[in-house]
Short mmCIF file of C-alpha atoms and ligand atoms in Angstrom, two decimals:
data_model
loop_
_atom_site.label_atom_id
_atom_site.label_comp_id
_atom_site.label_asym_id
_atom_site.label_seq_id
_atom_site.Cartn_x
_atom_site.Cartn_y
_atom_site.Cartn_z
CA MET A 1243 0.77 9.25 22.72
CA THR A 1244 3.69 6.86 23.07
CA ALA A 1245 4.41 4.14 20.57
CA PRO A 1246 3.66 0.55 21.45
CA GLY A 1247 6.93 -1.34 21.91
CA ALA A 1248 7.60 -4.38 19.77
CA ASP A 1249 5.86 -6.66 22.26
CA GLY A 1250 2.97 -4.35 23.00
CA PHE A 1251 1.63 -3.75 19.49
CA VAL A 1252 -0.71 -6.73 19.32
CA ASP A 1253 -1.87 -6.29 22.92
CA ARG A 1254 -2.34 -2.55 22.69
CA PHE A 1255 -4.61 -2.84 19.67
CA GLY A 1256 -6.28 -5.97 20.98
CA LEU A 1257 -5.46 -7.88 17.79
CA GLU A 1258 -6.26 -11.56 17.56
CA CYS A 1259 -4.01 -11.90 14.52
CA PRO A 1260 -0.64 -10.09 14.22
CA VAL A 1261 -1.43 -8.98 10.69
CA VAL A 1262 -1.98 -5.52 9.28
CA GLN A 1263 -3.90 -5.17 6.03
CA ALA A 1264 -1.92 -2.77 3.83
CA GLY A 1265 -3.65 0.51 3.08
CA MET A 1266 -4.16 0.31 -0.67
CA GLY A 1267 -4.93 3.74 -2.07
CA GLY A 1268 -7.35 5.13 -4.62
CA GLY A 1269 -10.34 3.32 -3.11
CA VAL A 1270 -9.22 -0.34 -3.15
CA ALA A 1271 -8.97 -0.52 0.63
CA GLY A 1272 -12.11 1.32 1.64
CA ASP A 1273 -14.42 0.90 4.61
CA ALA A 1274 -15.67 -2.55 3.56
CA LEU A 1275 -12.20 -4.11 3.50
CA ALA A 1276 -10.65 -2.26 6.45
CA GLY A 1277 -13.77 -2.77 8.59
CA ALA A 1278 -13.97 -6.48 7.79
CA VAL A 1279 -10.27 -7.08 8.56
CA SER A 1280 -10.48 -5.26 11.90
CA ALA A 1281 -13.72 -7.01 12.81
CA ALA A 1282 -11.99 -10.34 12.10
CA GLY A 1283 -9.15 -9.56 14.52
CA GLY A 1284 -6.45 -8.12 12.24
CA LEU A 1285 -5.71 -4.41 11.82
CA GLY A 1286 -7.64 -3.05 8.83
CA THR A 1287 -6.35 0.05 7.06
CA VAL A 1288 -8.24 2.56 4.95
CA GLY A 1289 -6.10 3.57 1.96
CA MET A 1290 -5.70 7.15 0.83
CA MET A 1291 -8.47 8.89 -1.09
CA ALA A 1292 -9.60 12.49 -1.59
CA PRO A 1293 -10.20 13.98 1.90
CA ARG A 1294 -14.02 13.95 2.00
CA VAL A 1295 -14.34 10.33 0.80
CA PHE A 1296 -11.45 9.31 3.05
CA SER A 1297 -13.11 10.83 6.09
CA GLU A 1298 -16.40 9.07 5.32
CA ALA A 1299 -14.59 5.75 4.71
CA LEU A 1300 -12.78 6.01 8.07
CA ARG A 1301 -16.06 6.63 9.88
CA LYS A 1302 -17.80 3.72 8.15
CA ALA A 1303 -14.81 1.39 8.66
CA SER A 1304 -14.88 2.08 12.41
CA ARG A 1305 -18.60 1.26 12.51
CA ARG A 1306 -18.02 -2.00 10.63
CA ALA A 1307 -15.10 -2.83 12.94
CA ALA A 1308 -17.52 -2.69 15.87
CA GLY A 1309 -15.20 -1.12 18.41
CA ARG A 1310 -11.98 -2.65 17.15
CA PRO A 1311 -9.17 -0.33 15.97
CA VAL A 1312 -8.75 0.81 12.37
CA ALA A 1313 -5.63 2.33 10.76
CA ALA A 1314 -5.14 4.88 7.96
CA ASN A 1315 -2.59 5.07 5.17
CA LEU A 1316 -1.36 8.34 3.68
CA LEU A 1317 0.85 8.86 0.62
CA VAL A 1318 3.14 11.74 1.58
CA PRO A 1319 3.15 13.81 -1.65
CA PHE A 1320 -0.66 13.98 -1.63
CA ILE A 1321 -1.38 14.74 2.06
CA ARG A 1322 -3.57 17.73 2.83
CA GLN A 1323 -4.41 19.07 6.28
CA ALA A 1324 -7.94 17.69 5.78
CA HIS A 1325 -6.50 14.15 5.78
CA VAL A 1326 -4.92 14.80 9.17
CA ASP A 1327 -8.22 16.18 10.49
CA ALA A 1328 -10.05 13.09 9.18
CA CYS A 1329 -7.63 10.76 11.01
CA VAL A 1330 -8.10 12.72 14.24
CA GLU A 1331 -11.90 12.81 13.94
CA ALA A 1332 -12.03 9.07 13.30
CA ASN A 1333 -9.58 8.47 16.15
CA VAL A 1334 -7.55 6.03 14.04
CA ALA A 1335 -5.26 3.67 15.93
CA LEU A 1336 -2.31 4.18 13.61
CA VAL A 1337 -1.31 6.26 10.58
CA VAL A 1338 1.14 4.65 8.15
CA LEU A 1339 2.96 7.01 5.80
CA HIS A 1340 4.37 5.88 2.47
CA GLY A 1341 6.22 7.66 -0.32
CA GLY A 1342 8.56 9.91 1.67
CA ILE A 1343 9.81 10.74 5.13
CA SER A 1344 8.31 14.09 5.96
CA PRO A 1345 9.25 15.63 9.34
CA ARG A 1346 6.48 18.19 8.83
CA TRP A 1347 3.63 15.69 8.40
CA ILE A 1348 5.01 13.34 11.07
CA ALA A 1349 5.06 16.26 13.52
CA ARG A 1350 1.58 17.48 12.56
CA LEU A 1351 0.06 14.03 12.97
CA ARG A 1352 1.84 13.35 16.26
CA ARG A 1353 0.95 16.76 17.67
CA ARG A 1354 -2.70 15.75 17.21
CA GLY A 1355 -2.10 12.62 19.31
CA LEU A 1356 -1.80 10.11 16.47
CA THR A 1357 0.68 7.22 16.33
CA VAL A 1358 2.71 7.43 13.12
CA PHE A 1359 4.71 4.72 11.35
CA VAL A 1360 6.76 5.43 8.22
CA THR A 1361 7.38 2.98 5.40
CA VAL A 1362 11.04 2.36 4.59
CA GLY A 1363 13.15 0.09 2.42
CA THR A 1364 16.63 0.36 3.99
CA PRO A 1365 18.34 0.82 7.39
CA GLU A 1366 19.35 4.37 6.34
CA GLU A 1367 15.70 5.29 5.74
CA ALA A 1368 14.75 3.61 9.02
CA ILE A 1369 17.26 5.75 10.93
CA ARG A 1370 15.97 8.88 9.21
CA GLY A 1371 12.32 7.99 9.83
CA LEU A 1372 12.88 7.46 13.54
CA ALA A 1373 15.06 10.58 13.81
CA CYS A 1374 12.16 12.54 12.27
CA GLY A 1375 9.88 11.39 15.08
CA ALA A 1376 8.13 8.29 13.69
CA ASP A 1377 6.80 5.95 16.38
CA GLY A 1378 7.55 2.85 14.33
CA LEU A 1379 8.42 1.48 10.91
CA VAL A 1380 6.91 -0.54 8.11
CA LEU A 1381 9.74 -2.27 6.27
CA GLN A 1382 8.89 -3.15 2.70
CA GLY A 1383 10.69 -6.04 0.99
CA SER A 1384 11.36 -5.96 -2.75
CA GLU A 1385 8.77 -8.72 -3.40
CA ALA A 1386 5.96 -6.41 -2.24
CA GLY A 1387 3.18 -5.32 -4.60
CA GLY A 1388 2.34 -1.73 -5.47
CA HIS A 1389 4.39 1.37 -4.71
CA LEU A 1390 7.82 0.03 -3.92
CA LEU A 1391 10.53 1.31 -1.59
CA GLY A 1392 11.96 -2.14 -0.84
CA VAL A 1393 15.30 -3.01 -2.41
CA GLU A 1394 15.95 -6.44 -0.88
CA PRO A 1395 13.66 -9.41 -0.15
CA ILE A 1396 12.02 -8.94 3.25
CA GLU A 1397 13.90 -11.72 5.04
CA ARG A 1398 17.24 -10.27 3.94
CA ALA A 1399 16.22 -6.67 4.71
CA LEU A 1400 14.67 -7.27 8.15
CA PRO A 1401 17.77 -7.96 10.33
CA GLY A 1402 19.51 -4.72 9.27
CA VAL A 1403 16.44 -2.61 10.02
CA LEU A 1404 15.79 -4.38 13.35
CA ASP A 1405 19.40 -3.55 14.29
CA VAL A 1406 18.84 0.18 13.91
CA ALA A 1407 15.22 0.27 15.14
CA GLY A 1408 16.04 -0.24 18.83
CA ASP A 1409 12.76 -0.57 20.74
CA ALA A 1410 10.66 0.83 17.91
CA PRO A 1411 8.19 -1.64 16.39
CA VAL A 1412 8.92 -2.88 12.87
CA LEU A 1413 6.09 -4.25 10.71
CA ALA A 1414 7.29 -6.45 7.83
CA ALA A 1415 5.64 -6.13 4.40
CA GLY A 1416 6.14 -8.21 1.28
CA GLY A 1417 5.58 -11.83 0.36
CA VAL A 1418 2.96 -12.57 3.03
CA ALA A 1419 0.50 -15.12 1.64
CA ASP A 1420 -0.15 -17.51 4.52
CA ALA A 1421 0.29 -18.17 8.26
CA GLN A 1422 3.76 -19.69 7.77
CA ASP A 1423 4.99 -16.44 6.19
CA VAL A 1424 3.65 -14.49 9.18
CA ARG A 1425 5.22 -16.92 11.67
CA ARG A 1426 8.64 -16.68 9.94
CA LEU A 1427 8.64 -12.88 10.08
CA LEU A 1428 7.55 -12.83 13.74
CA ASP A 1429 10.27 -15.35 14.62
CA MET A 1430 12.82 -13.08 12.96
CA GLY A 1431 11.75 -10.21 15.21
CA ALA A 1432 9.04 -8.37 13.26
CA THR A 1433 6.27 -6.92 15.42
CA ALA A 1434 3.57 -7.91 12.93
CA ALA A 1435 3.25 -8.74 9.24
CA VAL A 1436 1.65 -6.54 6.58
CA ALA A 1437 -0.19 -8.12 3.65
CA GLY A 1438 -1.41 -6.30 0.55
CA THR A 1439 -1.96 -8.68 -2.36
CA ARG A 1440 -3.71 -11.27 -0.13
CA PHE A 1441 -6.26 -8.59 0.80
CA LEU A 1442 -6.51 -7.24 -2.74
CA LEU A 1443 -7.88 -10.70 -3.53
CA THR A 1444 -10.85 -10.49 -1.18
CA GLU A 1445 -14.52 -9.95 -1.84
CA GLU A 1446 -14.42 -6.68 0.11
CA SER A 1447 -11.56 -5.04 -1.85
CA ALA A 1448 -12.92 -2.52 -4.35
CA ALA A 1449 -10.49 -3.50 -7.13
CA HIS A 1450 -12.07 -4.22 -10.52
CA PRO A 1451 -13.19 -7.90 -10.67
CA GLU A 1452 -11.23 -8.45 -13.90
CA TYR A 1453 -8.08 -7.05 -12.19
CA LYS A 1454 -8.57 -9.56 -9.34
CA ARG A 1455 -9.15 -12.37 -11.84
CA ARG A 1456 -5.88 -11.58 -13.63
CA VAL A 1457 -3.91 -11.39 -10.38
CA VAL A 1458 -5.21 -14.84 -9.40
CA GLY A 1459 -3.94 -16.26 -12.69
CA ALA A 1460 -0.67 -14.30 -12.89
CA GLU A 1461 2.59 -16.21 -13.10
CA ARG A 1462 4.95 -13.26 -12.89
CA THR A 1463 5.26 -9.66 -11.82
CA LEU A 1464 7.37 -6.78 -13.14
CA LEU A 1465 9.10 -3.90 -11.42
CA THR A 1466 8.42 -0.82 -13.50
CA LEU A 1467 8.40 2.97 -13.68
CA LEU A 1468 5.73 2.91 -16.40
CA PHE A 1469 2.94 4.12 -14.09
CA GLY A 1470 4.75 7.22 -12.87
CA LEU A 1471 2.84 10.16 -14.35
CA GLY A 1472 2.39 12.61 -11.48
CA TRP A 1473 4.23 10.36 -9.00
CA PRO A 1474 7.44 8.70 -10.28
CA LEU A 1475 7.98 5.70 -8.03
CA ARG A 1476 8.83 2.07 -8.79
CA HIS A 1477 5.80 -0.22 -8.80
CA ARG A 1478 5.40 -4.00 -8.77
CA VAL A 1479 2.60 -4.98 -11.16
CA ILE A 1480 1.38 -7.97 -13.13
CA PRO A 1481 1.57 -7.81 -16.95
CA SER A 1482 -1.14 -5.99 -18.92
CA ALA A 1483 -1.54 -4.68 -22.47
CA ALA A 1484 0.27 -1.52 -21.31
CA THR A 1485 3.35 -3.38 -19.98
CA GLU A 1486 3.36 -5.83 -22.92
CA ARG A 1487 3.54 -2.81 -25.23
CA TRP A 1488 6.05 -0.67 -23.28
CA CYS A 1489 8.15 -2.93 -21.05
CA VAL A 1490 9.56 -5.35 -23.65
CA HIS A 1491 13.08 -3.85 -23.83
CA SER A 1492 13.22 -2.80 -20.20
CA GLU A 1493 10.83 -3.62 -17.34
CA LEU A 1494 11.23 -0.03 -16.22
CA GLY A 1495 9.45 1.17 -19.36
CA PRO A 1496 10.49 3.55 -22.14
CA ARG A 1497 12.72 6.56 -21.49
CA ILE A 1498 10.01 8.99 -22.57
CA GLY A 1499 7.63 7.61 -19.93
CA ARG A 1500 10.29 7.86 -17.21
CA VAL A 1501 11.22 11.42 -18.19
CA SER A 1502 7.57 12.50 -18.25
CA GLY A 1503 7.13 10.88 -14.82
CA ARG A 1504 10.00 12.94 -13.40
CA LEU A 1505 8.84 16.16 -15.07
CA SER A 1506 5.23 15.71 -13.96
CA ALA A 1507 6.06 15.04 -10.28
CA PRO A 1508 5.31 18.63 -9.16
CA LEU A 1509 1.94 18.50 -10.94
CA GLY A 1510 1.02 15.33 -9.06
CA ARG A 1511 1.72 17.10 -5.78
CA LEU A 1512 -0.47 20.06 -6.72
CA ALA A 1513 -3.41 18.18 -8.24
CA PRO A 1514 -6.04 16.65 -5.97
CA LEU A 1515 -5.62 12.89 -5.55
CA ASP A 1516 -8.87 12.01 -7.32
CA ALA A 1517 -7.61 13.79 -10.49
CA MET A 1518 -5.36 10.75 -11.07
CA GLY A 1519 -8.39 8.47 -11.02
CA ARG A 1520 -10.13 10.67 -13.59
CA LEU A 1521 -7.07 10.68 -15.88
CA VAL A 1522 -7.25 6.88 -16.18
CA ALA A 1523 -10.13 7.24 -18.63
CA LEU A 1524 -7.80 9.16 -20.97
CA GLN A 1525 -4.96 6.61 -20.83
CA ARG A 1526 -4.36 4.35 -23.84
CA PRO A 1527 -2.18 1.21 -23.99
CA GLY A 1528 -0.56 2.71 -27.13
CA LEU A 1529 0.69 5.88 -25.37
CA PRO A 1530 3.39 5.60 -22.67
CA PHE A 1531 1.80 8.00 -20.20
CA PHE A 1532 0.18 6.27 -17.24
CA THR A 1533 -0.69 7.59 -13.78
CA PRO A 1534 -0.41 5.32 -10.71
CA ALA A 1535 -4.22 5.03 -10.48
CA LEU A 1536 -5.59 1.48 -10.50
CA PRO A 1537 -8.80 -0.01 -11.90
CA LEU A 1538 -11.72 -0.05 -9.50
CA ALA A 1539 -14.99 -1.98 -9.53
CA GLY A 1540 -17.51 -0.02 -11.58
CA MET A 1541 -14.95 1.34 -14.07
CA PRO A 1542 -15.23 0.12 -17.68
CA GLU A 1543 -13.54 -3.24 -18.23
CA ASN A 1544 -11.02 -1.79 -20.71
CA THR A 1545 -9.53 0.27 -17.84
CA VAL A 1546 -7.79 -2.93 -16.75
CA ASP A 1547 -5.43 -2.73 -19.73
CA ARG A 1548 -4.82 1.00 -19.28
CA ALA A 1549 -4.01 1.18 -15.59
CA ALA A 1550 -1.49 -0.19 -13.11
CA LEU A 1551 -2.31 -3.73 -11.94
CA TYR A 1552 -0.41 -3.72 -8.66
CA ALA A 1553 0.42 -7.08 -7.14
CA GLY A 1554 3.31 -8.69 -5.30
CA GLU A 1555 5.24 -11.89 -5.90
CA THR A 1556 2.72 -13.80 -3.74
CA THR A 1557 0.44 -13.90 -6.81
CA ARG A 1558 2.08 -17.24 -7.65
CA ARG A 1559 0.78 -18.64 -4.33
CA LEU A 1560 -2.65 -16.97 -4.17
CA HIS A 1561 -5.31 -18.79 -6.11
CA ASP A 1562 -8.64 -17.41 -4.95
CA VAL A 1563 -10.75 -14.38 -4.06
CA ILE A 1564 -12.13 -14.97 -0.56
CA PRO A 1565 -13.94 -13.04 2.19
CA ALA A 1566 -11.55 -10.79 4.17
CA ALA A 1567 -12.33 -12.64 7.41
CA GLN A 1568 -11.19 -15.88 5.78
CA ALA A 1569 -7.98 -14.17 4.63
CA VAL A 1570 -7.32 -13.08 8.23
CA ALA A 1571 -7.96 -16.66 9.42
CA ARG A 1572 -5.56 -18.08 6.83
CA LEU A 1573 -2.85 -15.61 7.92
CA THR A 1574 -3.22 -16.31 11.65
CA PRO A 1575 -0.24 -18.31 12.92
CA THR A 1576 -1.01 -21.13 15.32
C1 LIG B 1009 -3.02 -3.01 -4.98
C2 LIG B 1009 -1.98 -2.44 -4.06
C3 LIG B 1009 -2.04 -1.08 -3.73
C4 LIG B 1009 -1.12 -0.55 -2.83
N1 LIG B 1009 -1.24 0.76 -2.44
C5 LIG B 1009 -0.49 1.21 -1.42
C6 LIG B 1009 -0.74 2.50 -0.84
O1 LIG B 1009 -1.60 3.25 -1.29
N2 LIG B 1009 0.01 2.87 0.23
C7 LIG B 1009 0.99 2.05 0.77
O2 LIG B 1009 1.60 2.40 1.77
N3 LIG B 1009 1.28 0.87 0.19
C8 LIG B 1009 0.56 0.43 -0.85
N4 LIG B 1009 0.81 -0.82 -1.36
C9 LIG B 1009 1.94 -1.61 -0.83
C10 LIG B 1009 1.56 -2.28 0.47
O3 LIG B 1009 1.56 -1.33 1.50
C11 LIG B 1009 2.51 -3.41 0.89
O4 LIG B 1009 3.80 -2.91 1.05
C12 LIG B 1009 2.55 -4.57 -0.06
O5 LIG B 1009 1.27 -4.89 -0.56
C13 LIG B 1009 3.12 -5.79 0.64
O6 LIG B 1009 3.40 -6.80 -0.27
P1 LIG B 1009 2.36 -7.97 -0.71
O7 LIG B 1009 1.51 -7.32 -1.73
O8 LIG B 1009 3.25 -9.02 -1.21
O9 LIG B 1009 1.58 -8.36 0.50
C14 LIG B 1009 -0.08 -1.37 -2.29
C15 LIG B 1009 -0.03 -2.72 -2.65
C16 LIG B 1009 -0.95 -3.26 -3.53
C17 LIG B 1009 -0.86 -4.71 -3.88
#
């Protein structure tokens, strides 16, 4: 399958709104959110989960989307062949990879006829991603919430990546809260905009209600390595008891937490993805060992102070939890 060129992305997927809902892993972006976004005319994305649940969520999301396309997000260190099979069976429109540029997984997904975009933060990564066979790119700006590859604000980073991308489509992620943000990125040359935090704050996202409530009221975010057990990556989060305890001297968190993150990286790759979710119950704000798992609806309320509360800098401009279809409408440029 060939990649849609920059102009063809919206047409090829029949989108009414040039906005992709970010695939938020661990269950936050499940079938309810992805299906509702696609049904409303954006491109909904099911975030990564353990293969069986992921496969079921993709099937249900497609049903909810009523014939419109649905995308899938995969975090490279945790991909298993069963995730690839699930994407093929569900006939997803697009697979977005995050957390590494893996020629092996790009090739395996493309060999099965899937369109693959890789998430990057710099022109160098963009060149590498395309050289490894990716059909397109998601460029993440440093204001983005969650797992962070971005090193510069999106509007500063975009021109350099567009320069090296040639005809390949570039989706722009980070700082997208309303239709003006989307319009600005499109005018700069992005193929579409990607929004995460806006969709975290929807009725359909499976984040814990107290987590959503705190994001709505948050005045600042931090860039930290505190939540790196099993997968040491920078994350943008809002403050919590865990960050108040461990990120006072440095936002990145204490040295012991960073070292344990690095040392535990191989374990993260070997353990099934849902093991991270189960470890959350053992985390304590007083101990600097936190996995990247986030608090989901149905978990005990005290999980919110023990887990990563991912959110981007748009938290300052997002003041409500709304239906996903309304979020798509608010992001649609006129
Ligand atoms: C709660 C949350 C979870 C996220 N999880 C993932 C993920 O699993 N995979 C991924 O590619 N990006 C993930 N991201 C990052 C998004 O893909 C995207 O880059 C980011 O949300 C864009 O910035 P914004 O939050 O300002 O819209 C996550 C973001 C948030 C807020």
